[in-house]
Tab-separated table of C-alpha atoms and ligand atoms in Angstrom:
chain	number	residue	atom	x	y	z
A	1	MET	CA	67.717	56.613	7.251
A	2	SER	CA	64.942	58.509	8.632
A	3	ARG	CA	62.211	59.413	6.034
A	4	GLY	CA	60.578	62.758	5.910
A	5	GLU	CA	56.984	63.744	6.899
A	6	HIS	CA	55.647	63.648	3.280
A	7	THR	CA	57.095	60.189	2.545
A	8	ARG	CA	55.866	58.869	5.921
A	9	ALA	CA	52.471	60.238	5.065
A	10	VAL	CA	52.451	58.534	1.603
A	11	HIS	CA	54.207	55.268	2.506
A	12	SER	CA	52.273	54.347	5.660
A	13	PRO	CA	52.870	50.853	7.246
A	14	ALA	CA	51.226	48.223	5.042
A	15	ALA	CA	48.104	46.652	6.197
A	16	PRO	CA	48.593	43.190	7.686
A	17	VAL	CA	48.549	40.320	5.151
A	18	LEU	CA	46.078	37.808	6.311
A	19	GLY	CA	46.369	34.032	6.201
A	20	GLN	CA	42.762	33.797	7.259
A	21	LEU	CA	39.526	34.272	5.183
A	22	PRO	CA	37.420	37.186	6.417
A	23	MET	CA	33.587	36.585	6.798
A	24	GLY	CA	32.758	39.707	4.856
A	25	LEU	CA	34.086	40.234	1.204
A	26	PRO	CA	37.088	42.488	1.188
A	27	VAL	CA	36.739	45.580	-0.859
A	28	TYR	CA	39.869	46.012	-2.965
A	29	ARG	CA	39.396	49.733	-3.375
A	30	THR	CA	42.636	50.279	-5.424
A	31	ALA	CA	43.342	51.218	-8.993
A	32	ALA	CA	46.543	49.203	-9.279
A	33	PHE	CA	48.439	46.374	-7.457
A	34	ARG	CA	52.106	46.290	-6.525
A	35	PHE	CA	54.559	43.624	-7.770
A	36	SER	CA	57.487	41.988	-5.931
A	37	SER	CA	59.651	42.162	-8.962
A	38	ALA	CA	59.867	43.406	-12.643
A	39	GLN	CA	59.704	39.919	-13.683
A	40	GLU	CA	56.366	39.188	-11.736
A	41	TYR	CA	54.950	42.408	-13.302
A	42	THR	CA	55.543	41.264	-16.785
A	43	ASP	CA	54.541	37.626	-15.965
A	44	VAL	CA	51.095	38.824	-14.654
A	45	LEU	CA	50.523	41.131	-17.556
A	46	GLY	CA	51.326	38.240	-19.884
A	47	GLY	CA	49.036	35.704	-18.193
A	48	GLU	CA	51.971	33.515	-17.226
A	49	ALA	CA	51.575	34.155	-13.487
A	50	ALA	CA	48.488	34.608	-11.395
A	51	GLY	CA	47.870	37.999	-10.053
A	52	TYR	CA	46.293	41.494	-10.430
A	53	SER	CA	47.759	44.411	-12.172
A	54	TYR	CA	45.142	47.184	-12.746
A	55	SER	CA	41.536	47.287	-11.710
A	56	ARG	CA	40.084	48.108	-15.097
A	57	VAL	CA	41.630	44.755	-16.178
A	58	ASP	CA	40.639	42.597	-13.171
A	59	ASN	CA	39.816	43.302	-9.526
A	60	PRO	CA	39.362	40.570	-6.732
A	61	THR	CA	36.080	42.118	-5.445
A	62	ALA	CA	34.506	42.368	-8.871
A	63	ASP	CA	35.787	38.884	-9.779
A	64	ALA	CA	34.136	37.527	-6.501
A	65	PHE	CA	30.875	39.007	-7.551
A	66	ALA	CA	31.006	37.676	-11.078
A	67	GLN	CA	31.930	34.147	-9.929
A	68	ALA	CA	29.156	34.293	-7.313
A	69	VAL	CA	26.605	34.856	-10.068
A	70	ALA	CA	28.197	32.183	-12.249
A	71	ALA	CA	27.822	29.730	-9.338
A	72	LEU	CA	23.963	30.613	-9.215
A	73	GLU	CA	23.539	30.414	-13.008
A	74	GLY	CA	25.476	27.116	-13.041
A	75	ILE	CA	23.329	25.166	-10.664
A	76	GLY	CA	22.825	21.782	-12.240
A	77	LEU	CA	25.339	22.223	-14.954
A	78	ASP	CA	27.912	19.463	-15.599
A	79	ARG	CA	30.261	21.957	-17.383
A	80	GLU	CA	32.324	24.927	-15.986
A	81	VAL	CA	30.955	28.279	-16.401
A	82	VAL	CA	32.452	31.653	-15.369
A	83	GLY	CA	31.358	35.223	-15.091
A	84	GLN	CA	32.799	38.552	-16.161
A	85	PRO	CA	31.971	41.690	-14.290
A	86	PHE	CA	30.797	44.938	-15.829
A	87	ALA	CA	30.084	48.480	-14.763
A	88	SER	CA	26.394	48.263	-15.928
A	89	GLY	CA	23.977	45.970	-17.647
A	90	MET	CA	24.506	47.968	-21.006
A	91	SER	CA	28.268	47.545	-20.620
A	92	ALA	CA	27.893	43.711	-20.313
A	93	ILE	CA	25.496	43.717	-23.388
A	94	SER	CA	27.545	45.978	-25.407
A	95	THR	CA	30.813	44.081	-24.745
A	96	VAL	CA	29.240	40.749	-25.331
A	97	LEU	CA	27.741	41.929	-28.676
A	98	MET	CA	30.943	43.366	-29.901
A	99	ALA	CA	32.928	40.274	-28.804
A	100	LEU	CA	30.596	38.152	-30.917
A	101	THR	CA	30.160	40.228	-33.991
A	102	ARG	CA	32.315	41.984	-36.489
A	103	SER	CA	31.677	44.294	-39.398
A	104	GLY	CA	29.421	42.489	-41.805
A	105	ALA	CA	27.931	40.274	-39.131
A	106	HIS	CA	24.306	39.832	-38.413
A	107	VAL	CA	22.105	39.540	-35.262
A	108	VAL	CA	18.596	38.210	-34.816
A	109	ALA	CA	16.876	39.868	-31.978
A	110	PRO	CA	13.305	40.036	-30.483
A	111	ARG	CA	11.134	43.123	-31.284
A	112	GLU	CA	10.261	43.211	-27.767
A	113	ILE	CA	13.737	44.085	-26.433
A	114	TYR	CA	15.175	46.295	-23.704
A	115	GLY	CA	15.362	49.951	-25.041
A	116	GLY	CA	19.037	50.183	-24.448
A	117	THR	CA	19.860	47.073	-26.360
A	118	TYR	CA	17.665	48.290	-29.260
A	119	GLY	CA	19.496	51.548	-29.253
A	120	LEU	CA	22.830	49.930	-29.232
A	121	LEU	CA	21.935	47.633	-32.078
A	122	THR	CA	20.186	50.141	-34.225
A	123	THR	CA	22.166	53.341	-33.590
A	124	VAL	CA	25.723	52.161	-32.595
A	125	LEU	CA	26.588	48.738	-33.876
A	126	ASP	CA	24.758	49.572	-37.112
A	127	ARG	CA	27.409	52.167	-37.683
A	128	PHE	CA	30.015	49.595	-37.501
A	129	GLY	CA	28.471	47.429	-40.095
A	130	VAL	CA	26.465	44.972	-37.844
A	131	GLU	CA	22.921	44.479	-38.992
A	132	THR	CA	20.133	43.353	-36.868
A	133	SER	CA	16.716	41.691	-37.857
A	134	PHE	CA	14.075	42.337	-35.222
A	135	VAL	CA	11.429	39.386	-35.281
A	136	ASP	CA	8.733	38.104	-32.933
A	137	GLY	CA	10.940	36.398	-30.475
A	138	THR	CA	8.175	33.983	-29.211
A	139	ASP	CA	7.900	32.719	-32.863
A	140	LEU	CA	10.713	30.235	-33.335
A	141	ASP	CA	9.852	29.997	-37.083
A	142	ALA	CA	10.470	33.624	-37.465
A	143	VAL	CA	13.695	33.493	-35.689
A	144	ARG	CA	14.751	30.559	-37.948
A	145	SER	CA	13.748	32.360	-41.269
A	146	ALA	CA	15.667	35.462	-40.109
A	147	ILE	CA	19.010	33.581	-39.920
A	148	ARG	CA	21.448	34.241	-42.659
A	149	PRO	CA	25.003	33.004	-43.487
A	150	GLU	CA	26.415	36.129	-41.756
A	151	THR	CA	24.400	35.688	-38.556
A	152	THR	CA	26.651	35.183	-35.556
A	153	VAL	CA	24.261	35.854	-32.608
A	154	LEU	CA	20.723	34.938	-31.759
A	155	TRP	CA	19.576	37.316	-28.908
A	156	GLY	CA	16.696	36.588	-26.474
A	157	GLU	CA	15.324	37.901	-23.067
A	158	THR	CA	14.031	35.272	-20.643
A	159	ILE	CA	11.168	37.552	-19.626
A	160	ALA	CA	10.478	40.532	-21.889
A	161	ASN	CA	9.368	43.999	-21.023
A	162	PRO	CA	6.486	45.020	-20.791
A	163	THR	CA	4.296	42.204	-21.829
A	164	LEU	CA	6.287	39.585	-19.811
A	165	SER	CA	6.437	37.258	-22.777
A	166	VAL	CA	8.681	34.181	-22.133
A	167	ALA	CA	11.465	33.093	-24.337
A	168	ASP	CA	11.496	29.362	-25.569
A	169	LEU	CA	15.086	28.971	-24.215
A	170	PRO	CA	15.600	25.313	-25.338
A	171	GLY	CA	14.049	26.182	-28.727
A	172	LEU	CA	16.369	29.164	-29.182
A	173	ALA	CA	19.455	27.268	-28.072
A	174	ALA	CA	18.702	24.400	-30.459
A	175	LEU	CA	18.253	26.799	-33.370
A	176	ALA	CA	21.489	28.500	-32.530
A	177	ARG	CA	23.411	25.154	-32.346
A	178	GLU	CA	21.831	24.068	-35.747
A	179	ALA	CA	23.038	27.372	-37.357
A	180	GLY	CA	26.432	27.176	-35.652
A	181	VAL	CA	25.921	30.762	-34.040
A	182	HIS	CA	25.910	31.942	-30.373
A	183	SER	CA	22.778	32.301	-28.318
A	184	VAL	CA	22.728	35.088	-25.773
A	185	VAL	CA	19.983	35.728	-23.334
A	186	ASP	CA	19.271	38.845	-21.183
A	187	SER	CA	17.959	37.288	-18.066
A	188	THR	CA	17.670	40.411	-15.985
A	189	PHE	CA	13.801	40.243	-15.341
A	190	ALA	CA	14.131	36.597	-14.278
A	191	SER	CA	17.407	36.285	-12.195
A	192	PRO	CA	18.879	32.853	-11.564
A	193	ALA	CA	16.352	32.473	-8.774
A	194	VAL	CA	13.637	32.145	-11.390
A	195	CYS	CA	15.393	30.647	-14.403
A	196	ARG	CA	18.890	29.530	-15.468
A	197	PRO	CA	19.223	29.802	-19.283
A	198	LEU	CA	22.571	28.062	-19.441
A	199	GLU	CA	20.694	24.863	-18.237
A	200	HIS	CA	18.494	25.016	-21.334
A	201	GLY	CA	21.573	25.185	-23.700
A	202	ILE	CA	21.963	28.903	-24.091
A	203	ASP	CA	25.726	29.959	-24.568
A	204	VAL	CA	25.826	33.396	-22.692
A	205	VAL	CA	23.580	34.891	-20.001
A	206	VAL	CA	23.834	38.660	-19.305
A	207	HIS	CA	22.230	40.618	-16.479
A	208	SER	CA	21.761	44.167	-15.328
A	209	ALA	CA	23.004	43.453	-11.735
A	210	THR	CA	21.490	46.923	-10.890
A	211	LYS	CA	17.968	45.262	-10.808
A	212	PHE	CA	17.354	41.873	-8.855
A	213	LEU	CA	20.961	40.747	-8.222
A	214	GLY	CA	21.889	43.879	-6.332
A	215	GLY	CA	18.314	44.056	-5.181
A	216	HIS	CA	18.457	47.367	-3.314
A	217	SER	CA	18.421	49.948	-5.983
A	218	ASP	CA	21.794	51.428	-4.631
A	219	ALA	CA	24.434	50.046	-7.060
A	220	THR	CA	24.823	49.871	-10.760
A	221	GLY	CA	26.509	46.838	-12.409
A	222	GLY	CA	26.244	44.000	-14.999
A	223	VAL	CA	27.650	40.535	-15.515
A	224	ALA	CA	28.033	38.012	-18.292
A	225	ILE	CA	28.239	34.165	-17.683
A	226	GLY	CA	29.339	31.536	-20.040
A	227	ALA	CA	31.924	28.853	-20.941
A	228	PRO	CA	35.609	29.900	-19.936
A	229	GLU	CA	36.801	30.130	-23.724
A	230	LEU	CA	33.941	32.476	-24.616
A	231	MET	CA	34.357	34.530	-21.489
A	232	ASP	CA	37.968	34.960	-22.235
A	233	ARG	CA	37.024	36.722	-25.488
A	234	VAL	CA	34.550	38.820	-23.669
A	235	ARG	CA	37.115	39.749	-20.973
A	236	HIS	CA	39.504	40.753	-23.706
A	237	ASP	CA	37.199	43.100	-25.207
A	238	ARG	CA	36.016	44.392	-21.778
A	239	ILE	CA	39.492	45.389	-21.048
A	240	ASP	CA	39.738	47.461	-24.179
A	241	LEU	CA	36.171	48.866	-24.040
A	242	GLY	CA	36.723	49.796	-20.259
A	243	GLY	CA	33.333	49.009	-18.708
A	244	MET	CA	34.732	47.384	-15.630
A	245	LEU	CA	32.794	46.946	-12.440
A	246	ALA	CA	34.025	49.218	-9.567
A	247	PRO	CA	35.060	47.466	-6.370
A	248	ASP	CA	32.479	49.270	-4.103
A	249	GLU	CA	29.691	48.492	-6.429
A	250	ALA	CA	30.923	44.976	-6.593
A	251	PHE	CA	30.663	44.592	-2.785
A	252	LEU	CA	27.063	45.967	-2.602
A	253	LEU	CA	26.046	43.588	-5.593
A	254	HIS	CA	27.792	40.586	-3.873
A	255	ARG	CA	25.992	41.371	-0.607
A	256	GLY	CA	22.606	41.387	-2.438
A	257	LEU	CA	23.260	37.859	-3.798
A	258	ALA	CA	23.159	36.300	-0.356
A	259	THR	CA	19.418	37.075	-0.247
A	260	LEU	CA	18.611	36.671	-3.832
A	261	PRO	CA	16.545	33.398	-3.585
A	262	LEU	CA	14.846	34.844	-0.464
A	263	ARG	CA	13.918	38.000	-2.178
A	264	VAL	CA	13.008	36.626	-5.462
A	265	ASP	CA	10.732	34.133	-3.775
A	266	ARG	CA	8.984	36.844	-1.959
A	267	HIS	CA	8.853	39.289	-4.953
A	268	SER	CA	7.329	36.363	-6.927
A	269	ARG	CA	4.712	35.325	-4.321
A	270	SER	CA	3.670	39.029	-3.726
A	271	ALA	CA	3.538	39.689	-7.551
A	272	ALA	CA	1.388	36.737	-8.072
A	273	MET	CA	-1.025	37.761	-5.254
A	274	VAL	CA	-1.060	41.331	-6.673
A	275	ALA	CA	-1.678	40.254	-10.200
A	276	ALA	CA	-4.528	37.911	-9.145
A	277	GLY	CA	-6.008	40.508	-6.879
A	278	LEU	CA	-6.203	43.139	-9.644
A	279	LEU	CA	-7.827	40.885	-12.215
A	280	GLY	CA	-11.370	41.520	-11.107
A	281	HIS	CA	-11.104	45.188	-10.600
A	282	PRO	CA	-13.564	47.220	-12.830
A	283	ALA	CA	-11.042	49.777	-13.735
A	284	VAL	CA	-8.578	47.150	-15.021
A	285	ALA	CA	-8.753	45.929	-18.633
A	286	GLY	CA	-5.978	43.392	-18.249
A	287	VAL	CA	-2.971	42.216	-16.144
A	288	ALA	CA	0.127	40.542	-17.708
A	289	TYR	CA	2.018	38.236	-15.497
A	290	PRO	CA	3.518	34.949	-16.464
A	291	GLY	CA	2.386	33.300	-13.264
A	292	LEU	CA	-1.284	33.915	-14.173
A	293	SER	CA	-2.896	31.027	-16.130
A	294	THR	CA	-4.452	33.710	-18.481
A	295	HIS	CA	-0.918	34.754	-19.579
A	296	ARG	CA	-0.086	33.425	-23.082
A	297	ASP	CA	3.220	31.899	-22.038
A	298	HIS	CA	2.096	30.644	-18.702
A	299	ALA	CA	2.662	26.980	-19.684
A	300	LEU	CA	6.151	27.541	-20.993
A	301	ALA	CA	6.989	29.782	-17.862
A	302	ALA	CA	5.740	26.854	-15.647
A	303	LYS	CA	8.119	24.355	-17.411
A	304	LEU	CA	11.077	26.662	-17.479
A	305	PHE	CA	10.800	28.505	-14.176
A	306	ASP	CA	11.452	27.381	-10.620
A	307	ALA	CA	8.265	26.159	-8.756
A	308	GLY	CA	6.048	29.202	-7.648
A	309	ARG	CA	8.627	31.782	-9.007
A	310	PHE	CA	7.386	33.971	-11.962
A	311	GLY	CA	9.309	37.069	-11.084
A	312	GLY	CA	8.391	40.320	-9.456
A	313	VAL	CA	7.311	42.417	-12.556
A	314	LEU	CA	3.702	42.664	-13.826
A	315	THR	CA	1.994	45.027	-16.153
A	316	ILE	CA	-1.447	46.493	-15.517
A	317	THR	CA	-3.655	47.968	-18.249
A	318	PRO	CA	-6.259	50.275	-16.834
A	319	ARG	CA	-9.296	51.107	-18.892
A	320	GLY	CA	-9.023	54.641	-20.330
A	321	GLY	CA	-5.828	54.674	-22.282
A	322	LEU	CA	-2.928	57.057	-21.806
A	323	GLU	CA	-4.629	59.350	-19.452
A	324	ALA	CA	-5.750	56.657	-17.182
A	325	GLY	CA	-2.243	55.209	-17.022
A	326	MET	CA	-0.696	58.347	-15.981
A	327	ALA	CA	-3.464	59.055	-13.495
A	328	LEU	CA	-3.047	55.551	-12.043
A	329	VAL	CA	0.693	56.296	-11.280
A	330	ASP	CA	-0.099	59.749	-9.851
A	331	ALA	CA	-2.609	58.194	-7.504
A	332	LEU	CA	-0.254	55.900	-5.865
A	333	ARG	CA	0.856	56.558	-2.284
A	334	LEU	CA	3.049	53.583	-1.286
A	335	VAL	CA	4.411	52.500	-4.607
A	336	SER	CA	6.951	54.891	-5.915
A	337	THR	CA	7.026	56.363	-9.340
A	338	ALA	CA	10.532	55.429	-10.525
A	339	THR	CA	12.577	53.688	-13.158
A	340	SER	CA	14.415	50.517	-12.516
A	341	LEU	CA	12.946	47.386	-10.925
A	342	GLY	CA	13.859	44.508	-8.662
A	343	GLY	CA	14.609	46.425	-5.575
A	344	THR	CA	13.108	46.343	-1.985
A	345	HIS	CA	10.644	49.016	-2.823
A	346	SER	CA	7.678	48.536	-5.168
A	347	VAL	CA	7.897	50.991	-8.081
A	348	ALA	CA	5.530	51.742	-11.116
A	349	SER	CA	6.143	53.517	-14.358
A	350	HIS	CA	3.673	54.337	-17.085
A	351	ILE	CA	5.165	52.570	-20.107
A	352	ALA	CA	4.191	54.763	-23.122
A	353	SER	CA	5.589	57.928	-21.497
A	354	THR	CA	8.649	56.488	-20.067
A	355	THR	CA	10.462	53.235	-21.044
A	356	HIS	CA	8.803	53.122	-24.465
A	357	ARG	CA	8.393	56.872	-25.091
A	358	GLN	CA	10.221	56.583	-28.473
A	359	PHE	CA	7.461	54.197	-29.719
A	360	SER	CA	4.585	55.746	-31.873
A	361	ASP	CA	1.003	54.780	-31.247
A	362	GLU	CA	1.218	52.498	-34.166
A	363	ALA	CA	4.476	50.979	-32.910
A	364	LEU	CA	2.987	50.436	-29.384
A	365	ALA	CA	-0.094	48.822	-30.876
A	366	ALA	CA	2.013	46.510	-33.053
A	367	ALA	CA	3.938	45.450	-29.977
A	368	GLY	CA	0.750	44.719	-28.137
A	369	ILE	CA	1.425	47.509	-25.671
A	370	ASP	CA	-1.915	49.518	-24.546
A	371	ALA	CA	-1.084	53.331	-24.201
A	372	GLY	CA	-2.288	53.279	-20.703
A	373	ALA	CA	-0.238	50.234	-19.454
A	374	VAL	CA	1.703	50.574	-16.223
A	375	ARG	CA	4.634	48.392	-15.225
A	376	VAL	CA	4.956	47.477	-11.541
A	377	SER	CA	7.936	45.889	-9.907
A	378	VAL	CA	6.505	44.548	-6.623
A	379	GLY	CA	8.943	45.090	-3.758
A	380	LEU	CA	9.376	43.332	-0.367
A	381	GLU	CA	6.553	45.279	1.381
A	382	ASP	CA	3.497	43.302	2.743
A	383	ALA	CA	1.621	42.113	-0.578
A	384	ASP	CA	-1.535	43.318	0.955
A	385	ASP	CA	-0.222	46.913	1.219
A	386	VAL	CA	0.958	46.952	-2.339
A	387	LEU	CA	-2.358	45.476	-3.639
A	388	GLY	CA	-4.382	47.951	-1.450
A	389	ASP	CA	-2.375	50.917	-2.772
A	390	LEU	CA	-3.036	49.877	-6.382
A	391	GLU	CA	-6.731	49.278	-5.564
A	392	GLN	CA	-7.182	52.664	-4.063
A	393	ALA	CA	-5.446	54.322	-7.113
A	394	LEU	CA	-7.602	52.232	-9.458
A	395	ASP	CA	-10.682	53.239	-7.434
A	396	ARG	CA	-10.015	56.905	-8.185
A	397	LEU	CA	-9.645	56.518	-11.955
B	1	LIG	C1	18.132	47.746	-16.755
B	1	LIG	C2	18.071	46.671	-17.847
B	1	LIG	C3	19.319	46.729	-18.555
B	1	LIG	C4	20.394	47.662	-18.639
B	1	LIG	O1	21.035	47.618	-17.390
B	1	LIG	P1	21.918	48.898	-16.763
B	1	LIG	O2	22.505	48.302	-15.505
B	1	LIG	O3	20.821	49.945	-16.525
B	1	LIG	O4	22.917	49.323	-17.681
B	1	LIG	C5	19.344	45.715	-19.621
B	1	LIG	N1	18.501	44.711	-19.785
B	1	LIG	C6	17.236	44.772	-19.006
B	1	LIG	C7	16.251	43.769	-19.370
B	1	LIG	C8	17.131	45.695	-18.096
B	1	LIG	O5	16.013	45.741	-17.387
């Protein structure tokens, strides 16, 4: 039977099915997958047969990315860990928090926490009966005292923004075990090329893959990694919440991973050089970078982080407060004024007027953030050029 033009246009010959593995990661840019029978369809949906049904549920390209991150976070582990892919870092964070809490539950989180996570806890989960105590995350006694019978999650950030304080991961993991609750760490600022929290006993690691994992500021995504049983729960809630990673984004993020250790090593070495180079500048009141021996958490960072890798982000406090901070950013020629971090290009943002704009002067002071502080994510340019640009901008203050 000869099929008509429209039918032929829609039902083009199928692409060859390969028995080989391609060198590049195939992008399964499809919303749905076909089944060979009604029985196979129901078996895949029921989990009785392996296979894919719908790309919000699972997608091979997204899976490949999540398992690639799990492989990096799982270096040195003698237990199996798996990853779940997400459309963004916030999607990973919201889904993990919803999977591990319920109405009436309680979370202990650091005061110095990513703004989106703070907003989620205080303006969204709060409406669903989940309460959060914010404490000094670097003070384990404060974390311990905040734990209640209803607590289900201890939250942490490996490296926190913008003071670059470092979480005592083994201590946090031990507290969580003692209390019978889950420990979850946002390791976006570190990446597995600096520190792998699961090695230190943390239950779940989450990332904004938009930052160092992708590394090129051209794709948005997130990922959560943990034990298979826990990730099954997270996947279940991800399916219903809908924050699945798209296949094209998964491809870009996966490609970024191949150079993650190379990039993060260079980001770290350049950031260390820039941080040290700025310390003596007369317009600089302080530089926060965990690789500097002057940083409060340097010893802890040296213990937990891979040798010579303290991450690519530092915070510069110029003399002169808010005006000096904004003028510093405006005087930069090579370093871009932009949000985000962890990409090929160096970027700077004045903290009080951008990422922490909702903080009052008192709240900034309480968090130890100077009104003039500027966060810099050191890119892959020559470190001398980045340092030179910051120096010429500081010279003009
Ligand atoms: C950017 C970021 C997030 C949120 O990630 P998105 O991909 O923007 O949703 C979460 N945590 C930290 C520490 C971040 O820097």
